XYZ file of N, CA and C in Angstrom:
774
model
N 162.588 12.171 94.042
C 163.809 11.450 93.509
C 165.089 12.241 94.031
N 166.128 11.615 93.927
C 167.593 12.035 94.065
C 168.642 11.651 92.967
N 169.390 12.161 92.779
C 170.550 11.675 91.867
C 171.623 10.896 92.670
N 171.666 9.777 92.356
C 173.018 8.953 92.775
C 174.113 8.993 91.927
N 175.269 9.838 92.768
C 176.144 10.140 91.520
C 177.715 10.306 92.356
N 178.734 10.552 92.217
C 179.958 10.544 92.895
C 179.769 11.605 93.829
N 180.128 11.530 94.927
C 180.025 12.498 96.000
C 181.171 12.751 96.876
N 181.623 14.209 97.446
C 182.419 14.159 98.350
C 182.106 15.237 99.175
N 182.748 15.429 100.298
C 182.509 16.446 101.409
C 183.529 16.539 102.084
N 184.035 18.190 101.947
C 185.304 18.407 102.785
C 184.873 18.842 104.070
N 185.820 18.284 105.190
C 185.599 18.696 106.481
C 186.489 19.830 107.050
N 186.173 20.369 108.083
C 186.792 21.502 108.463
C 188.449 21.449 108.435
N 188.745 20.411 108.651
C 190.097 20.062 108.698
C 190.730 19.492 107.395
N 190.043 19.853 106.337
C 190.204 20.016 104.947
C 190.424 18.486 104.475
N 190.051 17.475 105.434
C 190.042 16.090 104.975
C 188.851 16.037 103.777
N 188.898 15.347 102.821
C 187.649 15.219 101.873
C 187.232 13.834 102.022
N 186.015 13.694 102.240
C 185.254 12.359 102.494
C 184.776 11.960 101.051
N 184.884 10.704 100.537
C 184.520 10.331 99.345
C 183.694 9.007 99.654
N 182.418 8.873 100.186
C 181.772 7.641 100.304
C 181.551 7.048 98.838
N 181.083 5.799 98.959
C 180.804 5.081 97.691
C 179.434 4.098 98.147
N 178.922 3.632 96.941
C 178.075 2.622 97.210
C 178.673 1.324 97.385
N 178.065 0.163 97.919
C 178.839 -0.992 98.057
C 179.148 -1.886 96.848
N 178.432 -1.393 95.654
C 178.929 -2.198 94.653
C 179.712 -1.137 93.793
N 180.230 0.110 94.222
C 181.153 0.827 93.507
C 180.120 1.580 92.244
N 178.946 1.572 91.971
C 178.113 1.983 90.894
C 177.276 3.082 91.305
N 177.001 3.885 90.245
C 176.020 4.780 90.570
C 174.753 4.857 89.521
N 173.676 4.923 90.047
C 172.334 4.816 89.263
C 171.755 6.026 88.577
N 172.080 7.016 88.876
C 171.526 8.319 88.472
C 170.154 8.713 89.163
N 169.048 9.054 88.627
C 168.006 9.271 89.217
C 167.259 7.944 89.846
N 166.896 8.093 91.150
C 166.260 6.963 91.738
C 165.270 7.496 92.894
N 164.341 6.838 93.101
C 163.396 7.310 94.284
C 163.976 7.211 95.611
N 163.476 7.789 96.729
C 163.953 7.240 97.964
C 163.563 5.889 98.305
N 162.398 5.683 98.049
C 161.946 4.356 98.003
C 162.978 3.243 97.509
N 163.370 3.614 96.228
C 164.478 2.588 95.559
C 165.611 2.752 96.700
N 166.098 3.856 97.051
C 167.273 3.977 97.589
C 167.379 3.146 99.223
N 166.174 3.095 99.723
C 166.027 2.440 101.238
C 165.983 1.183 100.653
N 165.421 0.770 99.707
C 165.355 -0.716 99.531
C 166.853 -1.321 99.003
N 167.314 -0.615 98.143
C 168.845 -1.148 97.750
C 169.895 -0.584 98.586
N 169.501 -0.128 99.829
C 170.739 0.348 100.691
C 171.642 1.350 99.826
N 171.222 2.190 99.258
C 172.109 3.299 98.443
C 172.453 4.441 99.295
N 173.890 4.254 99.471
C 174.571 5.150 100.407
C 174.616 6.679 99.908
N 174.751 7.164 98.747
C 174.981 8.195 98.244
C 173.663 9.183 98.437
N 172.416 8.535 98.189
C 171.398 9.239 98.423
C 171.082 9.718 99.788
N 171.203 8.297 100.630
C 171.200 8.482 102.083
C 171.809 9.438 102.677
N 172.928 9.734 102.248
C 173.716 10.601 102.775
C 173.457 12.294 102.178
N 172.777 12.213 100.852
C 172.185 13.594 100.588
C 170.883 13.957 101.280
N 170.124 12.962 101.595
C 168.715 13.222 102.429
C 169.250 13.699 103.706
N 170.156 12.922 104.403
C 170.523 13.368 105.807
C 171.076 14.722 106.191
N 171.750 15.409 104.947
C 172.178 16.549 104.848
C 170.904 17.599 104.653
N 170.271 17.210 103.882
C 169.145 18.107 103.533
C 168.291 18.322 104.723
N 167.883 17.158 105.388
C 166.826 17.134 106.612
C 167.447 17.751 107.944
N 168.853 17.609 107.892
C 169.760 18.000 109.014
C 169.949 16.844 110.073
N 171.317 16.886 110.315
C 171.739 15.913 110.906
C 171.497 15.634 112.348
N 171.133 17.055 112.890
C 170.934 17.010 114.475
C 169.340 16.604 114.812
N 168.499 16.541 113.423
C 167.243 15.883 113.678
C 167.197 14.236 113.566
N 168.440 13.890 113.004
C 168.467 12.540 113.026
C 169.105 11.990 114.512
N 170.058 12.678 114.873
C 170.500 12.341 116.250
C 169.367 12.277 117.175
N 168.663 13.196 117.185
C 167.431 13.559 118.114
C 166.488 12.167 118.182
N 166.055 11.691 116.724
C 165.356 10.580 116.448
C 165.948 9.309 117.197
N 167.329 9.349 116.851
C 167.998 7.827 117.245
C 167.999 7.910 118.887
N 167.920 9.240 119.337
C 168.188 9.198 121.003
C 166.484 8.705 121.568
N 165.759 9.475 120.697
C 164.401 9.011 121.169
C 163.878 7.502 121.280
N 164.667 6.870 120.239
C 164.436 5.306 120.236
C 165.583 4.443 120.713
N 166.241 5.332 121.633
C 167.191 4.724 122.758
C 168.406 4.212 122.036
N 168.811 4.647 120.753
C 170.228 4.261 120.543
C 171.085 5.253 121.110
N 171.632 4.911 122.328
C 172.279 5.899 123.221
C 173.853 6.194 122.772
N 174.210 5.550 121.797
C 175.477 5.808 121.627
C 175.484 7.012 120.213
N 174.399 7.385 119.827
C 174.355 8.172 118.682
C 174.204 9.854 119.543
N 175.253 10.327 119.589
C 175.437 11.527 120.150
C 176.057 12.791 119.302
N 176.893 12.257 118.367
C 177.707 13.359 117.553
C 177.337 13.423 116.192
N 176.807 14.683 115.893
C 176.314 14.874 114.287
C 177.388 14.395 113.176
N 177.661 13.457 113.136
C 178.243 13.031 111.845
C 177.690 12.731 110.662
N 178.015 13.156 109.466
C 177.499 12.765 108.289
C 177.290 11.121 107.868
N 178.432 10.588 108.554
C 178.302 9.301 108.203
C 177.302 8.503 109.140
N 176.564 9.224 109.993
C 175.351 8.452 110.418
C 174.281 8.001 109.508
N 174.190 8.730 108.235
C 173.495 8.136 107.329
C 173.718 6.729 106.880
N 174.817 6.327 106.966
C 175.342 5.003 106.570
C 174.986 3.852 108.209
N 174.545 4.493 109.087
C 174.539 3.442 110.122
C 175.772 3.275 111.107
N 176.722 4.476 110.922
C 178.076 4.216 111.634
C 177.957 4.490 113.162
N 177.190 3.541 113.681
C 176.881 3.801 115.316
C 177.232 2.214 115.983
N 177.500 2.539 117.229
C 177.558 1.199 117.949
C 176.252 1.004 118.823
N 175.826 -0.235 118.618
C 174.521 -0.520 119.364
C 174.518 -2.011 119.371
N 173.703 -2.501 120.302
C 173.328 -3.792 120.700
C 172.078 -4.498 120.130
N 172.042 -5.634 120.212
C 171.045 -6.550 119.472
C 169.679 -5.883 120.111
N 169.508 -5.801 121.389
C 168.380 -5.170 122.168
C 167.816 -4.066 121.834
N 169.015 -3.029 121.300
C 168.565 -1.517 120.981
C 168.149 -1.681 119.642
N 168.757 -2.328 118.575
C 168.520 -2.466 117.321
C 167.168 -3.083 117.117
N 166.625 -4.031 118.028
C 165.444 -4.835 117.675
C 164.140 -3.813 118.235
N 164.631 -3.210 119.029
C 163.355 -2.266 119.925
C 163.097 -1.065 118.746
N 164.550 -0.614 118.006
C 164.434 0.663 117.340
C 163.574 0.317 116.014
N 164.083 -1.183 115.354
C 163.406 -1.377 114.402
C 161.752 -1.774 114.475
N 161.363 -2.095 115.494
C 160.072 -2.650 115.868
C 159.308 -1.051 116.091
N 159.797 -0.052 115.859
C 158.949 1.024 116.133
C 158.170 1.055 114.688
N 158.629 0.631 113.558
C 158.149 0.443 111.854
C 157.005 -0.487 112.035
N 157.287 -1.653 112.824
C 156.288 -2.368 112.650
C 155.070 -2.262 113.817
N 155.320 -1.330 114.480
C 154.676 -1.231 115.842
C 153.528 0.561 115.398
N 153.584 0.970 114.350
C 153.008 2.031 113.962
C 153.418 3.371 114.580
N 154.902 3.389 114.836
C 155.206 4.632 115.332
C 155.473 4.611 116.770
N 155.198 3.512 117.687
C 155.274 3.511 119.033
C 156.551 2.565 119.484
N 157.200 2.997 120.362
C 158.718 2.159 120.884
C 158.109 1.636 122.189
N 158.351 0.268 122.278
C 158.085 -0.487 123.238
C 159.258 -0.905 123.970
N 159.550 -0.726 125.348
C 160.770 -1.257 125.840
C 160.972 -2.885 125.751
N 161.964 -3.406 125.163
C 162.064 -4.830 125.223
C 162.299 -5.148 126.885
N 161.895 -6.567 127.042
C 161.703 -7.408 128.283
C 162.044 -8.697 127.939
N 162.498 -9.507 128.871
C 162.701 -10.868 128.575
C 161.721 -11.672 129.315
N 160.995 -11.179 130.598
C 160.241 -12.025 131.469
C 158.712 -11.246 131.415
N 157.842 -12.074 130.796
C 156.486 -11.357 130.731
C 155.673 -11.504 132.204
N 155.679 -12.590 132.865
C 154.964 -12.677 134.181
C 155.805 -14.002 134.763
N 155.612 -14.060 136.177
C 155.971 -14.918 137.205
C 154.884 -15.439 137.782
N 154.675 -16.782 137.913
C 153.740 -17.636 138.360
C 154.123 -18.308 139.793
N 153.215 -18.520 140.773
C 153.612 -19.083 141.977
C 153.197 -20.662 141.830
N 153.319 -21.547 142.969
C 153.258 -23.141 142.646
C 151.680 -23.313 142.549
N 150.887 -22.344 142.611
C 149.364 -22.452 142.308
C 148.991 -22.084 140.767
N 149.959 -21.725 140.191
C 149.844 -21.073 138.643
C 149.128 -19.645 138.686
N 149.084 -18.825 139.817
C 148.850 -17.537 140.251
C 149.644 -16.459 139.689
N 149.558 -15.464 138.781
C 150.757 -14.670 138.404
C 150.674 -13.767 139.588
N 151.928 -13.929 140.173
C 152.333 -12.890 141.156
C 153.038 -11.861 140.901
N 153.535 -11.530 139.466
C 154.085 -10.474 139.062
C 154.106 -10.378 137.548
N 153.784 -9.152 137.214
C 153.666 -9.072 135.545
C 154.534 -7.881 135.110
N 155.156 -7.880 134.029
C 155.891 -6.900 133.628
C 155.181 -5.962 133.243
N 155.292 -4.690 133.242
C 154.681 -3.481 132.683
C 155.407 -2.892 131.751
N 155.418 -3.320 130.555
C 156.273 -2.583 129.664
C 156.042 -1.029 129.227
N 157.164 -0.160 129.333
C 156.854 1.303 128.884
C 156.822 1.623 127.461
N 156.166 2.243 126.969
C 156.044 2.649 125.378
C 156.030 3.959 125.183
N 156.533 4.504 124.231
C 156.466 5.826 123.821
C 156.232 6.255 122.512
N 155.637 7.355 122.118
C 155.208 7.810 121.102
C 156.545 8.409 120.220
N 156.794 7.703 119.031
C 157.799 8.284 118.453
C 157.546 9.160 117.096
N 156.704 8.472 116.225
C 156.259 9.235 115.108
C 154.967 8.833 114.713
N 154.394 9.532 113.936
C 152.933 9.277 113.355
C 152.956 8.169 112.622
N 151.776 7.418 112.851
C 151.591 5.947 112.299
C 151.830 5.889 110.667
N 151.413 7.030 110.114
C 151.441 7.111 108.627
C 152.901 7.226 108.382
N 153.818 7.942 108.860
C 155.277 7.825 108.509
C 155.676 6.457 108.701
N 155.567 5.550 109.849
C 155.938 4.459 110.193
C 155.638 3.662 109.291
N 154.316 3.573 108.694
C 153.698 2.489 108.023
C 154.428 2.803 106.532
N 154.420 3.799 105.992
C 155.150 4.243 104.672
C 156.487 3.536 105.002
N 157.429 3.656 105.730
C 158.610 2.993 105.935
C 158.639 1.523 105.766
N 157.668 1.058 106.630
C 157.396 -0.505 106.692
C 157.098 -0.961 105.216
N 155.960 -0.119 104.654
C 155.666 -0.751 103.447
C 156.686 -0.713 102.074
N 157.519 0.161 101.982
C 158.807 0.156 101.211
C 159.867 -0.906 101.734
N 160.023 -1.136 103.052
C 161.021 -2.097 103.402
C 160.531 -3.544 102.966
N 159.171 -3.784 102.793
C 158.288 -5.120 102.372
C 158.999 -5.119 100.838
N 159.267 -4.225 100.133
C 159.721 -4.612 99.004
C 161.090 -5.244 98.853
N 161.908 -4.906 99.875
C 163.267 -5.548 100.020
C 162.954 -7.027 100.324
N 162.164 -7.270 101.513
C 162.077 -8.705 101.399
C 161.364 -9.427 100.329
N 160.488 -8.627 99.786
C 160.108 -9.498 98.507
C 161.186 -9.835 97.445
N 162.231 -9.019 97.168
C 163.158 -8.895 96.363
C 164.240 -10.206 96.923
N 164.358 -10.241 98.031
C 165.102 -11.205 98.513
C 164.772 -12.639 98.211
N 163.437 -12.645 98.450
C 162.638 -14.002 98.174
C 162.850 -14.377 96.573
N 162.872 -13.240 95.786
C 162.732 -13.793 94.351
C 164.264 -13.844 93.951
N 165.167 -13.280 94.668
C 166.628 -13.492 94.155
C 167.189 -14.937 94.697
N 166.824 -14.960 96.140
C 167.896 -15.904 96.989
C 166.796 -17.130 97.514
N 165.604 -17.008 97.366
C 164.984 -18.053 98.472
C 163.615 -18.601 97.407
N 163.770 -18.766 95.942
C 162.705 -18.953 95.205
C 162.399 -20.143 95.609
N 162.939 -21.472 95.745
C 162.676 -22.720 95.779
C 162.769 -23.373 97.259
N 162.523 -22.432 98.123
C 162.796 -23.016 99.685
C 161.546 -22.255 100.465
N 161.315 -23.230 101.457
C 160.229 -22.533 102.424
C 160.296 -21.064 102.654
N 159.013 -20.520 102.663
C 158.910 -19.363 102.998
C 158.027 -18.897 104.377
N 158.288 -17.927 105.167
C 157.442 -17.602 106.116
C 156.056 -17.461 105.737
N 155.239 -17.572 106.620
C 153.790 -17.646 106.672
C 152.857 -16.592 106.654
N 153.660 -15.446 106.574
C 153.130 -14.199 106.499
C 153.783 -13.020 105.842
N 153.167 -11.845 105.929
C 153.915 -10.824 105.281
C 155.063 -10.478 106.267
N 156.118 -9.732 105.611
C 157.336 -9.214 106.469
C 157.912 -7.994 105.739
N 158.832 -7.314 106.467
C 159.525 -6.323 105.731
C 160.820 -6.504 106.595
N 161.969 -6.010 105.895
C 163.373 -6.330 106.410
C 164.334 -5.111 106.101
N 165.584 -4.994 106.646
C 166.819 -4.273 106.271
C 168.043 -4.818 106.570
N 168.844 -4.864 105.812
C 170.392 -5.619 106.035
C 171.185 -4.438 106.533
N 172.310 -4.831 106.854
C 173.492 -3.997 107.240
C 174.705 -4.583 107.206
N 175.675 -3.976 106.759
C 177.104 -4.463 106.513
C 178.050 -3.376 106.833
N 179.057 -3.649 107.523
C 179.893 -2.805 107.892
C 181.006 -2.983 106.983
N 182.062 -1.838 106.983
C 183.314 -2.119 105.891
C 184.211 -3.491 106.230
N 184.477 -3.735 105.366
C 185.439 -5.039 105.250
C 184.582 -6.249 105.754
N 183.144 -6.129 105.752
C 182.379 -7.257 106.044
C 182.878 -7.701 107.415
N 183.075 -7.074 108.495
C 183.297 -7.400 110.036
C 182.136 -7.750 110.532
N 180.839 -7.088 110.282
C 179.542 -7.485 110.848
C 178.624 -7.616 109.860
N 177.752 -8.555 109.745
C 176.400 -8.542 109.139
C 175.096 -8.623 109.705
N 174.334 -7.595 109.274
C 172.914 -7.533 110.284
C 171.824 -8.017 109.378
N 170.896 -8.469 110.221
C 169.586 -8.636 109.284
C 168.346 -8.433 110.059
N 167.564 -7.188 109.979
C 166.579 -6.851 110.821
C 165.327 -7.301 110.102
N 164.309 -8.052 110.752
C 163.007 -8.213 110.151
C 161.873 -8.182 111.009
N 160.684 -8.102 110.395
C 159.540 -8.016 111.232
C 158.441 -8.803 110.457
N 157.564 -9.466 111.089
C 156.123 -9.859 110.608
C 155.155 -9.337 111.507
N 153.907 -9.477 111.046
C 152.988 -8.780 112.009
C 152.908 -9.176 113.397
N 153.618 -10.432 113.751
C 153.519 -10.599 115.087
C 154.904 -10.747 115.843
N 156.048 -10.697 115.243
C 157.335 -10.490 115.803
C 158.427 -9.646 115.041
N 159.154 -9.230 115.719
C 160.254 -8.382 115.153
C 161.525 -9.083 115.729
N 162.561 -9.183 114.815
C 163.877 -10.025 115.340
C 165.040 -9.209 114.324
N 166.165 -9.465 115.098
C 167.380 -8.939 114.551
C 168.406 -9.931 114.830
N 169.268 -10.149 113.429
C 170.156 -11.399 113.689
C 171.730 -10.641 113.320
N 172.459 -10.792 114.176
C 173.961 -10.552 114.117
C 174.829 -11.282 113.766
N 175.704 -11.184 112.785
C 176.696 -12.242 112.464
C 178.168 -11.339 112.500
N 178.893 -11.906 113.240
C 180.438 -11.091 113.420
C 181.470 -12.163 114.245
N 182.653 -11.612 114.512
C 183.481 -12.240 115.115
C 183.676 -11.226 116.460
N 183.901 -12.096 117.623
C 184.014 -11.108 118.685
C 185.433 -10.122 118.803
N 186.687 -10.657 117.766
C 187.582 -9.836 117.914
C 187.363 -8.681 116.634
N 186.216 -8.661 116.036
C 186.136 -7.603 115.001
C 186.798 -8.079 113.756
N 187.335 -9.148 113.708
C 188.005 -9.086 112.276
C 186.907 -9.333 111.155
N 187.618 -9.162 109.771
C 186.611 -9.420 108.697
C 186.239 -10.929 108.533
N 184.943 -10.963 108.139
C 184.370 -12.380 107.820
C 184.799 -12.936 106.667
N 185.449 -11.890 105.855
C 186.094 -12.331 104.407
C 185.547 -11.493 103.454
N 185.925 -11.977 102.547
C 185.760 -10.790 101.116
C 184.149 -11.170 100.473
N 183.382 -10.564 100.113
C 181.967 -10.374 99.475
C 181.240 -11.408 100.479
N 181.347 -10.720 101.658
C 180.443 -11.756 102.762
C 179.409 -10.791 102.930
N 178.098 -10.794 102.895
C 177.306 -10.012 102.859
C 175.654 -10.607 103.894
N 174.842 -9.973 104.345
C 173.927 -10.351 105.203
C 172.987 -11.529 104.264
N 172.620 -11.119 103.140
C 172.012 -12.140 102.371
C 172.397 -13.523 102.475
N 173.652 -13.769 102.634
C 174.050 -15.121 102.598
C 174.536 -15.847 104.011
N 174.235 -14.885 104.963
C 174.849 -15.106 106.376
C 173.591 -15.018 107.222
N 173.309 -13.695 107.606
C 172.352 -13.348 108.694
C 170.828 -13.812 108.219
N 170.450 -13.500 106.880
C 169.014 -13.605 106.295
C 168.579 -15.047 106.407
N 169.587 -15.977 106.189
C 169.302 -17.474 106.272
C 168.625 -17.982 107.541
N 169.617 -17.361 108.549
C 169.124 -17.443 110.052
C 167.883 -17.150 110.498
N 167.562 -15.902 110.054
C 166.449 -15.238 110.273
C 165.152 -15.831 109.869
N 165.186 -16.530 108.300
C 164.178 -17.014 107.586
C 163.874 -18.503 108.122
N 165.044 -19.159 108.603
C 164.768 -20.621 108.947
C 164.167 -20.298 110.281
N 164.403 -19.548 111.081
C 163.955 -19.369 112.490
C 162.226 -18.996 112.335
N 162.103 -17.992 111.600
C 161.022 -17.538 111.355
C 159.884 -18.795 110.717
N 160.517 -19.729 109.707
C 159.457 -20.812 109.034
C 159.129 -21.776 110.465
N 159.903 -21.577 111.530
C 159.399 -22.470 112.618
C 158.507 -21.795 113.573
N 158.159 -20.584 113.285
C 157.483 -19.938 114.314
C 156.042 -19.286 113.479
N 154.938 -19.829 114.116
C 153.752 -19.659 113.419
C 153.206 -18.146 113.667
N 152.984 -17.486 112.706
C 152.360 -15.868 112.727
C 151.059 -16.176 113.265
N 150.643 -15.550 114.443
C 149.119 -15.302 114.521
C 148.390 -14.151 113.659
N 149.100 -13.277 113.266
C 148.619 -12.518 112.178
C 149.289 -12.705 110.901
N 148.662 -12.707 109.649
C 149.393 -12.834 108.435
C 149.629 -11.506 107.603
N 148.805 -10.551 107.842
C 148.918 -9.302 106.950
C 149.212 -8.183 108.226
N 150.001 -7.189 107.554
C 150.256 -5.862 108.493
C 148.839 -5.046 108.202
N 148.589 -4.304 109.200
C 147.638 -3.331 109.422
C 148.193 -1.957 109.052
N 147.851 -1.527 107.881
C 148.535 0.162 107.833
C 147.339 1.056 108.028
N 147.708 2.382 108.429
C 146.869 3.543 108.626
C 145.945 3.539 107.500
N 144.695 3.997 107.948
C 143.604 3.704 106.752
C 143.490 4.986 105.856
N 144.224 6.021 106.383
C 144.515 7.348 105.397
C 145.384 6.923 104.303
N 146.107 6.046 104.529
C 147.086 5.612 103.311
C 146.401 4.756 102.278
N 146.909 4.783 101.012
C 146.486 4.005 99.852
C 147.815 3.546 99.186
N 147.642 2.075 98.797
C 148.860 1.654 98.189
C 149.192 2.028 96.687
N 150.044 2.493 96.269
C 150.226 2.822 94.792
C 151.489 1.858 94.292
N 151.559 1.713 92.972
C 152.984 1.308 92.424
C 153.509 2.289 91.820
N 154.670 2.542 91.856
C 155.685 3.514 91.054
C 156.805 2.923 90.608
N 157.178 3.847 89.422
C 158.508 3.469 88.917
C 159.719 3.765 89.858
N 160.524 2.707 90.024
C 161.509 2.658 91.307
C 162.561 3.787 90.916
N 162.517 4.495 89.546
C 163.583 5.575 89.357
C 163.021 6.883 89.304
N 161.962 6.914 88.408
C 161.140 8.083 88.141
C 160.259 8.605 89.380
N 159.643 7.502 90.038
C 158.664 7.900 90.894
C 157.521 8.090 90.299
N 157.064 7.816 88.968
C 155.992 8.169 88.241
C 155.040 6.805 88.260
N 153.834 7.288 88.452
C 152.713 6.227 88.532
C 152.591 5.624 86.999
N 152.553 6.439 86.102
C 152.348 5.841 84.539
C 153.437 5.086 84.198
N 154.553 5.221 84.749
C 155.901 4.276 84.431
C 155.822 3.036 85.070
N 154.758 2.728 86.070
C 154.868 1.456 86.899
C 154.219 0.670 86.042
N 154.841 0.005 84.966
C 154.322 -0.946 83.968
C 155.107 -2.250 84.120
N 154.441 -3.524 83.550
C 155.294 -4.926 83.728
C 156.523 -4.602 82.624
N 157.537 -5.323 83.205
C 158.864 -5.176 82.381
C 159.849 -4.125 83.164
N 159.098 -3.200 83.928
C 159.993 -2.004 84.338
C 160.194 -2.464 85.899
N 161.201 -1.851 86.470
C 161.322 -1.981 88.089
C 160.372 -1.182 88.784
N 159.116 -1.623 89.410
C 158.440 -0.992 90.245
C 158.482 -1.203 91.708
N 157.963 -0.547 92.523
C 157.725 -0.470 93.773
C 156.481 -0.224 94.525
N 156.169 -0.836 95.431
C 154.917 -0.656 96.016
C 155.149 0.630 97.331
N 154.292 1.697 97.144
C 154.544 2.483 98.164
C 153.038 2.781 99.128
N 153.036 3.388 100.215
C 151.770 4.094 100.665
C 151.805 5.436 100.523
N 150.682 5.974 100.188
C 150.724 7.488 100.422
C 149.179 8.001 100.720
């Protein structure tokens, strides 16, 4: 657990950075699972500083986020330039048990006889232990379940399990929604070509998320459930204390793997 509280960081040039959460509120003690699910900025920054910014830069480069080169604390908030292709490939690492697969558009080419005369040979790289990737994926499943409960209760849902993560820049200039099912990983970007604001109180839940869910409603999943590392067991915890015994009906709980 970490403490979500007012936070400031002085730079070498004596400029004080005072980041905030998107709702300008602080929750006190919360678990890392809760922080990830709720996009809590303060706890994410504290975690980045504890584990070391250079380690995060190294991991970002290993998943081919090429623009991540300078170790700024704001990396914790996703303050990087990237493309849909790069973002999708990065997010797919968690759906693919820690393995990075190079995105590609053409799987094979056939001749007029139907013979495959060329086949794409996708490159793949080991990025992280399957247990770590699967733990992140299971936490992010809580976020998609919360979106269904709050936003999509009476509408058609996807025909499989899924997990997701949203992203929003300052002034709502860009809205991201990254989502994965056991069969497909996709990322939706909503923004203006000239980078102007989309308006006040514009979030991915009302823009990118409906696009993603409507698309996946039309795509049948061959697999319905994720397969997780057999060394992990699912547990329910209190989202704030992290205690198992506090995970009771009527309290905010999260499912995790450990």
